[in-house]
Amino acid sequence: VQLVESGGGLVQPGGSLRLSCVASGFPFSFSTYHMSWYRQAPGKERELVATIYSNGLTSNYADSVKGRFTISRDNSKNMLALQMNSLKPEDTAVYYCKAASSLQSVQYWGQGTRVTVSS
């Protein structure tokens, strides 16, 4: 099982980035997993950023990113994305994707991709 994130980098405040997470090797169809983005800033605990449920119709966001970030999934490509707009320095963190099975009590994490928002 693998979750591979990409798309991180250095961006100026107010800028945009699009993160991607590609899944492979899952024992069940990608469409049966609830997918989430988390982030961990230096010296802070990992926090939930956004979740999109297996049906692809329902998503939730942390208050700090509502209206700026959009989570999406493409089940045909086993891909999760996070469009991040109007980035702020406080968005600086390592971003991780997580898959949580809707069929069994198991979850998987990616290795993370670093986002730095700085002028």
mmCIF file with all atom_site columns, C-alpha atoms in Angstrom:
data_model
loop_
_atom_site.group_PDB
_atom_site.id
_atom_site.type_symbol
_atom_site.label_atom_id
_atom_site.label_alt_id
_atom_site.label_comp_id
_atom_site.label_asym_id
_atom_site.label_entity_id
_atom_site.label_seq_id
_atom_site.pdbx_PDB_ins_code
_atom_site.Cartn_x
_atom_site.Cartn_y
_atom_site.Cartn_z
_atom_site.occupancy
_atom_site.B_iso_or_equiv
_atom_site.pdbx_formal_charge
_atom_site.auth_seq_id
_atom_site.auth_comp_id
_atom_site.auth_asym_id
_atom_site.auth_atom_id
_atom_site.pdbx_PDB_model_num
ATOM 1   C CA . VAL A 1 1   ? 0.000   0.000  0.000   1.00 0.00 ? 1   VAL A CA 1
ATOM 2   C CA . GLN A 1 2   ? 1.327   3.394  -0.968  1.00 0.00 ? 2   GLN A CA 1
ATOM 3   C CA . LEU A 1 3   ? 0.155   6.964  -0.761  1.00 0.00 ? 3   LEU A CA 1
ATOM 4   C CA . VAL A 1 4   ? 2.476   9.363  -2.536  1.00 0.00 ? 4   VAL A CA 1
ATOM 5   C CA . GLU A 1 5   ? 2.005   13.108 -2.134  1.00 0.00 ? 5   GLU A CA 1
ATOM 6   C CA . SER A 1 6   ? 3.424   15.726 -4.478  1.00 0.00 ? 6   SER A CA 1
ATOM 7   C CA . GLY A 1 7   ? 3.006   19.373 -5.332  1.00 0.00 ? 7   GLY A CA 1
ATOM 8   C CA . GLY A 1 8   ? 4.521   21.040 -2.296  1.00 0.00 ? 8   GLY A CA 1
ATOM 9   C CA . GLY A 1 9   ? 7.009   23.854 -2.507  1.00 0.00 ? 9   GLY A CA 1
ATOM 10  C CA . LEU A 1 10  ? 7.730   27.466 -1.717  1.00 0.00 ? 10  LEU A CA 1
ATOM 11  C CA . VAL A 1 11  ? 5.050   30.029 -2.508  1.00 0.00 ? 11  VAL A CA 1
ATOM 12  C CA . GLN A 1 12  ? 4.516   33.680 -1.634  1.00 0.00 ? 12  GLN A CA 1
ATOM 13  C CA . PRO A 1 13  ? 1.644   34.769 0.599   1.00 0.00 ? 13  PRO A CA 1
ATOM 14  C CA . GLY A 1 14  ? -1.523  35.050 -1.451  1.00 0.00 ? 14  GLY A CA 1
ATOM 15  C CA . GLY A 1 15  ? -0.332  32.435 -3.891  1.00 0.00 ? 15  GLY A CA 1
ATOM 16  C CA . SER A 1 16  ? -1.708  29.014 -4.777  1.00 0.00 ? 16  SER A CA 1
ATOM 17  C CA . LEU A 1 17  ? -0.554  25.423 -4.793  1.00 0.00 ? 17  LEU A CA 1
ATOM 18  C CA . ARG A 1 18  ? -2.203  22.180 -5.768  1.00 0.00 ? 18  ARG A CA 1
ATOM 19  C CA . LEU A 1 19  ? -1.252  19.056 -3.853  1.00 0.00 ? 19  LEU A CA 1
ATOM 20  C CA . SER A 1 20  ? -1.834  15.574 -5.201  1.00 0.00 ? 20  SER A CA 1
ATOM 21  C CA . CYS A 1 21  ? -1.870  12.169 -3.560  1.00 0.00 ? 21  CYS A CA 1
ATOM 22  C CA . VAL A 1 22  ? -1.815  8.983  -5.619  1.00 0.00 ? 22  VAL A CA 1
ATOM 23  C CA . ALA A 1 23  ? -2.838  5.695  -4.040  1.00 0.00 ? 23  ALA A CA 1
ATOM 24  C CA . SER A 1 24  ? -1.710  2.225  -5.031  1.00 0.00 ? 24  SER A CA 1
ATOM 25  C CA . GLY A 1 25  ? -1.832  -1.293 -3.681  1.00 0.00 ? 25  GLY A CA 1
ATOM 26  C CA . PHE A 1 26  ? -5.062  -0.909 -1.710  1.00 0.00 ? 26  PHE A CA 1
ATOM 27  C CA . PRO A 1 27  ? -6.811  -4.194 -0.880  1.00 0.00 ? 27  PRO A CA 1
ATOM 28  C CA . PHE A 1 28  ? -10.175 -2.639 -1.767  1.00 0.00 ? 28  PHE A CA 1
ATOM 29  C CA . SER A 1 29  ? -11.263 -0.118 -4.368  1.00 0.00 ? 29  SER A CA 1
ATOM 30  C CA . PHE A 1 30  ? -10.004 3.422  -3.797  1.00 0.00 ? 30  PHE A CA 1
ATOM 31  C CA . SER A 1 31  ? -13.634 4.546  -3.905  1.00 0.00 ? 31  SER A CA 1
ATOM 32  C CA . THR A 1 32  ? -14.293 2.736  -0.593  1.00 0.00 ? 32  THR A CA 1
ATOM 33  C CA . TYR A 1 33  ? -11.827 4.910  1.332   1.00 0.00 ? 33  TYR A CA 1
ATOM 34  C CA . HIS A 1 34  ? -12.517 8.210  3.047   1.00 0.00 ? 34  HIS A CA 1
ATOM 35  C CA . MET A 1 35  ? -9.630  10.485 2.129   1.00 0.00 ? 35  MET A CA 1
ATOM 36  C CA . SER A 1 36  ? -8.186  13.303 4.179   1.00 0.00 ? 36  SER A CA 1
ATOM 37  C CA . TRP A 1 37  ? -5.425  15.890 4.164   1.00 0.00 ? 37  TRP A CA 1
ATOM 38  C CA . TYR A 1 38  ? -3.619  16.641 7.403   1.00 0.00 ? 38  TYR A CA 1
ATOM 39  C CA . ARG A 1 39  ? -0.786  19.038 8.108   1.00 0.00 ? 39  ARG A CA 1
ATOM 40  C CA . GLN A 1 40  ? 1.867   19.415 10.740  1.00 0.00 ? 40  GLN A CA 1
ATOM 41  C CA . ALA A 1 41  ? 3.627   22.699 11.308  1.00 0.00 ? 41  ALA A CA 1
ATOM 42  C CA . PRO A 1 42  ? 6.998   22.870 13.073  1.00 0.00 ? 42  PRO A CA 1
ATOM 43  C CA . GLY A 1 43  ? 6.556   22.350 16.803  1.00 0.00 ? 43  GLY A CA 1
ATOM 44  C CA . LYS A 1 44  ? 2.839   21.655 16.497  1.00 0.00 ? 44  LYS A CA 1
ATOM 45  C CA . GLU A 1 45  ? 0.615   18.619 16.474  1.00 0.00 ? 45  GLU A CA 1
ATOM 46  C CA . ARG A 1 46  ? -0.729  17.172 13.261  1.00 0.00 ? 46  ARG A CA 1
ATOM 47  C CA . GLU A 1 47  ? -4.124  18.638 12.422  1.00 0.00 ? 47  GLU A CA 1
ATOM 48  C CA . LEU A 1 48  ? -6.940  17.717 10.089  1.00 0.00 ? 48  LEU A CA 1
ATOM 49  C CA . VAL A 1 49  ? -7.276  20.048 7.125   1.00 0.00 ? 49  VAL A CA 1
ATOM 50  C CA . ALA A 1 50  ? -10.031 18.479 5.031   1.00 0.00 ? 50  ALA A CA 1
ATOM 51  C CA . THR A 1 51  ? -11.866 15.224 4.434   1.00 0.00 ? 51  THR A CA 1
ATOM 52  C CA . ILE A 1 52  ? -13.768 13.928 1.437   1.00 0.00 ? 52  ILE A CA 1
ATOM 53  C CA . TYR A 1 53  ? -15.875 10.850 2.025   1.00 0.00 ? 53  TYR A CA 1
ATOM 54  C CA . SER A 1 54  ? -15.903 7.729  -0.090  1.00 0.00 ? 54  SER A CA 1
ATOM 55  C CA . ASN A 1 55  ? -19.020 8.814  -1.982  1.00 0.00 ? 55  ASN A CA 1
ATOM 56  C CA . GLY A 1 56  ? -17.187 11.916 -3.152  1.00 0.00 ? 56  GLY A CA 1
ATOM 57  C CA . LEU A 1 57  ? -20.209 14.044 -2.356  1.00 0.00 ? 57  LEU A CA 1
ATOM 58  C CA . THR A 1 58  ? -19.463 15.138 1.189   1.00 0.00 ? 58  THR A CA 1
ATOM 59  C CA . SER A 1 59  ? -16.446 17.055 2.410   1.00 0.00 ? 59  SER A CA 1
ATOM 60  C CA . ASN A 1 60  ? -15.448 18.879 5.577   1.00 0.00 ? 60  ASN A CA 1
ATOM 61  C CA . TYR A 1 61  ? -12.850 21.562 6.228   1.00 0.00 ? 61  TYR A CA 1
ATOM 62  C CA . ALA A 1 62  ? -11.021 23.007 9.166   1.00 0.00 ? 62  ALA A CA 1
ATOM 63  C CA . ASP A 1 63  ? -12.255 26.509 9.928   1.00 0.00 ? 63  ASP A CA 1
ATOM 64  C CA . SER A 1 64  ? -8.799  27.895 9.207   1.00 0.00 ? 64  SER A CA 1
ATOM 65  C CA . VAL A 1 65  ? -8.943  26.835 5.535   1.00 0.00 ? 65  VAL A CA 1
ATOM 66  C CA . LYS A 1 66  ? -12.640 27.167 4.692   1.00 0.00 ? 66  LYS A CA 1
ATOM 67  C CA . GLY A 1 67  ? -13.171 29.210 1.564   1.00 0.00 ? 67  GLY A CA 1
ATOM 68  C CA . ARG A 1 68  ? -9.506  28.942 0.570   1.00 0.00 ? 68  ARG A CA 1
ATOM 69  C CA . PHE A 1 69  ? -8.853  25.208 0.155   1.00 0.00 ? 69  PHE A CA 1
ATOM 70  C CA . THR A 1 70  ? -10.787 22.672 -1.906  1.00 0.00 ? 70  THR A CA 1
ATOM 71  C CA . ILE A 1 71  ? -10.449 18.921 -1.551  1.00 0.00 ? 71  ILE A CA 1
ATOM 72  C CA . SER A 1 72  ? -11.352 16.655 -4.458  1.00 0.00 ? 72  SER A CA 1
ATOM 73  C CA . ARG A 1 73  ? -10.874 13.084 -5.618  1.00 0.00 ? 73  ARG A CA 1
ATOM 74  C CA . ASP A 1 74  ? -10.763 11.203 -8.891  1.00 0.00 ? 74  ASP A CA 1
ATOM 75  C CA . ASN A 1 75  ? -11.599 7.594  -8.180  1.00 0.00 ? 75  ASN A CA 1
ATOM 76  C CA . SER A 1 76  ? -10.790 6.549  -11.739 1.00 0.00 ? 76  SER A CA 1
ATOM 77  C CA . LYS A 1 77  ? -7.189  7.658  -11.153 1.00 0.00 ? 77  LYS A CA 1
ATOM 78  C CA . ASN A 1 78  ? -6.899  6.720  -7.460  1.00 0.00 ? 78  ASN A CA 1
ATOM 79  C CA . MET A 1 79  ? -6.051  10.347 -6.830  1.00 0.00 ? 79  MET A CA 1
ATOM 80  C CA . LEU A 1 80  ? -6.758  12.887 -4.111  1.00 0.00 ? 80  LEU A CA 1
ATOM 81  C CA . ALA A 1 81  ? -6.098  16.594 -4.547  1.00 0.00 ? 81  ALA A CA 1
ATOM 82  C CA . LEU A 1 82  ? -6.020  19.728 -2.429  1.00 0.00 ? 82  LEU A CA 1
ATOM 83  C CA . GLN A 1 83  ? -6.286  23.086 -4.172  1.00 0.00 ? 83  GLN A CA 1
ATOM 84  C CA . MET A 1 84  ? -4.900  25.743 -1.880  1.00 0.00 ? 84  MET A CA 1
ATOM 85  C CA . ASN A 1 85  ? -5.560  29.405 -2.675  1.00 0.00 ? 85  ASN A CA 1
ATOM 86  C CA . SER A 1 86  ? -4.847  32.635 -0.834  1.00 0.00 ? 86  SER A CA 1
ATOM 87  C CA . LEU A 1 87  ? -2.070  30.939 1.077   1.00 0.00 ? 87  LEU A CA 1
ATOM 88  C CA . LYS A 1 88  ? -0.873  32.434 4.333   1.00 0.00 ? 88  LYS A CA 1
ATOM 89  C CA . PRO A 1 89  ? 2.403   32.004 6.236   1.00 0.00 ? 89  PRO A CA 1
ATOM 90  C CA . GLU A 1 90  ? 0.479   30.023 8.855   1.00 0.00 ? 90  GLU A CA 1
ATOM 91  C CA . ASP A 1 91  ? -0.311  27.416 6.192   1.00 0.00 ? 91  ASP A CA 1
ATOM 92  C CA . THR A 1 92  ? 3.367   26.447 6.239   1.00 0.00 ? 92  THR A CA 1
ATOM 93  C CA . ALA A 1 93  ? 3.550   22.763 7.183   1.00 0.00 ? 93  ALA A CA 1
ATOM 94  C CA . VAL A 1 94  ? 4.165   19.267 5.961   1.00 0.00 ? 94  VAL A CA 1
ATOM 95  C CA . TYR A 1 95  ? 0.950   18.047 4.353   1.00 0.00 ? 95  TYR A CA 1
ATOM 96  C CA . TYR A 1 96  ? -0.043  14.395 4.557   1.00 0.00 ? 96  TYR A CA 1
ATOM 97  C CA . CYS A 1 97  ? -2.799  12.424 2.902   1.00 0.00 ? 97  CYS A CA 1
ATOM 98  C CA . LYS A 1 98  ? -4.602  9.699  4.769   1.00 0.00 ? 98  LYS A CA 1
ATOM 99  C CA . ALA A 1 99  ? -6.891  6.924  3.610   1.00 0.00 ? 99  ALA A CA 1
ATOM 100 C CA . ALA A 1 100 ? -9.407  5.437  6.049   1.00 0.00 ? 100 ALA A CA 1
ATOM 101 C CA . SER A 1 101 ? -11.268 2.345  4.946   1.00 0.00 ? 101 SER A CA 1
ATOM 102 C CA . SER A 1 102 ? -15.072 2.436  5.086   1.00 0.00 ? 102 SER A CA 1
ATOM 103 C CA . LEU A 1 103 ? -15.083 -1.379 5.220   1.00 0.00 ? 103 LEU A CA 1
ATOM 104 C CA . GLN A 1 104 ? -12.622 -2.142 7.999   1.00 0.00 ? 104 GLN A CA 1
ATOM 105 C CA . SER A 1 105 ? -10.738 -0.447 10.788  1.00 0.00 ? 105 SER A CA 1
ATOM 106 C CA . VAL A 1 106 ? -7.559  0.417  8.917   1.00 0.00 ? 106 VAL A CA 1
ATOM 107 C CA . GLN A 1 107 ? -5.915  3.590  7.694   1.00 0.00 ? 107 GLN A CA 1
ATOM 108 C CA . TYR A 1 108 ? -2.869  4.482  5.653   1.00 0.00 ? 108 TYR A CA 1
ATOM 109 C CA . TRP A 1 109 ? -0.649  7.562  5.569   1.00 0.00 ? 109 TRP A CA 1
ATOM 110 C CA . GLY A 1 110 ? 1.569   9.104  2.963   1.00 0.00 ? 110 GLY A CA 1
ATOM 111 C CA . GLN A 1 111 ? 5.074   10.390 3.629   1.00 0.00 ? 111 GLN A CA 1
ATOM 112 C CA . GLY A 1 112 ? 4.134   14.055 3.331   1.00 0.00 ? 112 GLY A CA 1
ATOM 113 C CA . THR A 1 113 ? 4.976   16.996 1.117   1.00 0.00 ? 113 THR A CA 1
ATOM 114 C CA . ARG A 1 114 ? 6.320   20.282 2.471   1.00 0.00 ? 114 ARG A CA 1
ATOM 115 C CA . VAL A 1 115 ? 4.576   23.578 1.848   1.00 0.00 ? 115 VAL A CA 1
ATOM 116 C CA . THR A 1 116 ? 6.322   26.823 2.745   1.00 0.00 ? 116 THR A CA 1
ATOM 117 C CA . VAL A 1 117 ? 4.506   30.129 2.458   1.00 0.00 ? 117 VAL A CA 1
ATOM 118 C CA . SER A 1 118 ? 6.966   32.982 2.705   1.00 0.00 ? 118 SER A CA 1
ATOM 119 C CA . SER A 1 119 ? 7.980   36.174 0.971   1.00 0.00 ? 119 SER A CA 1
#
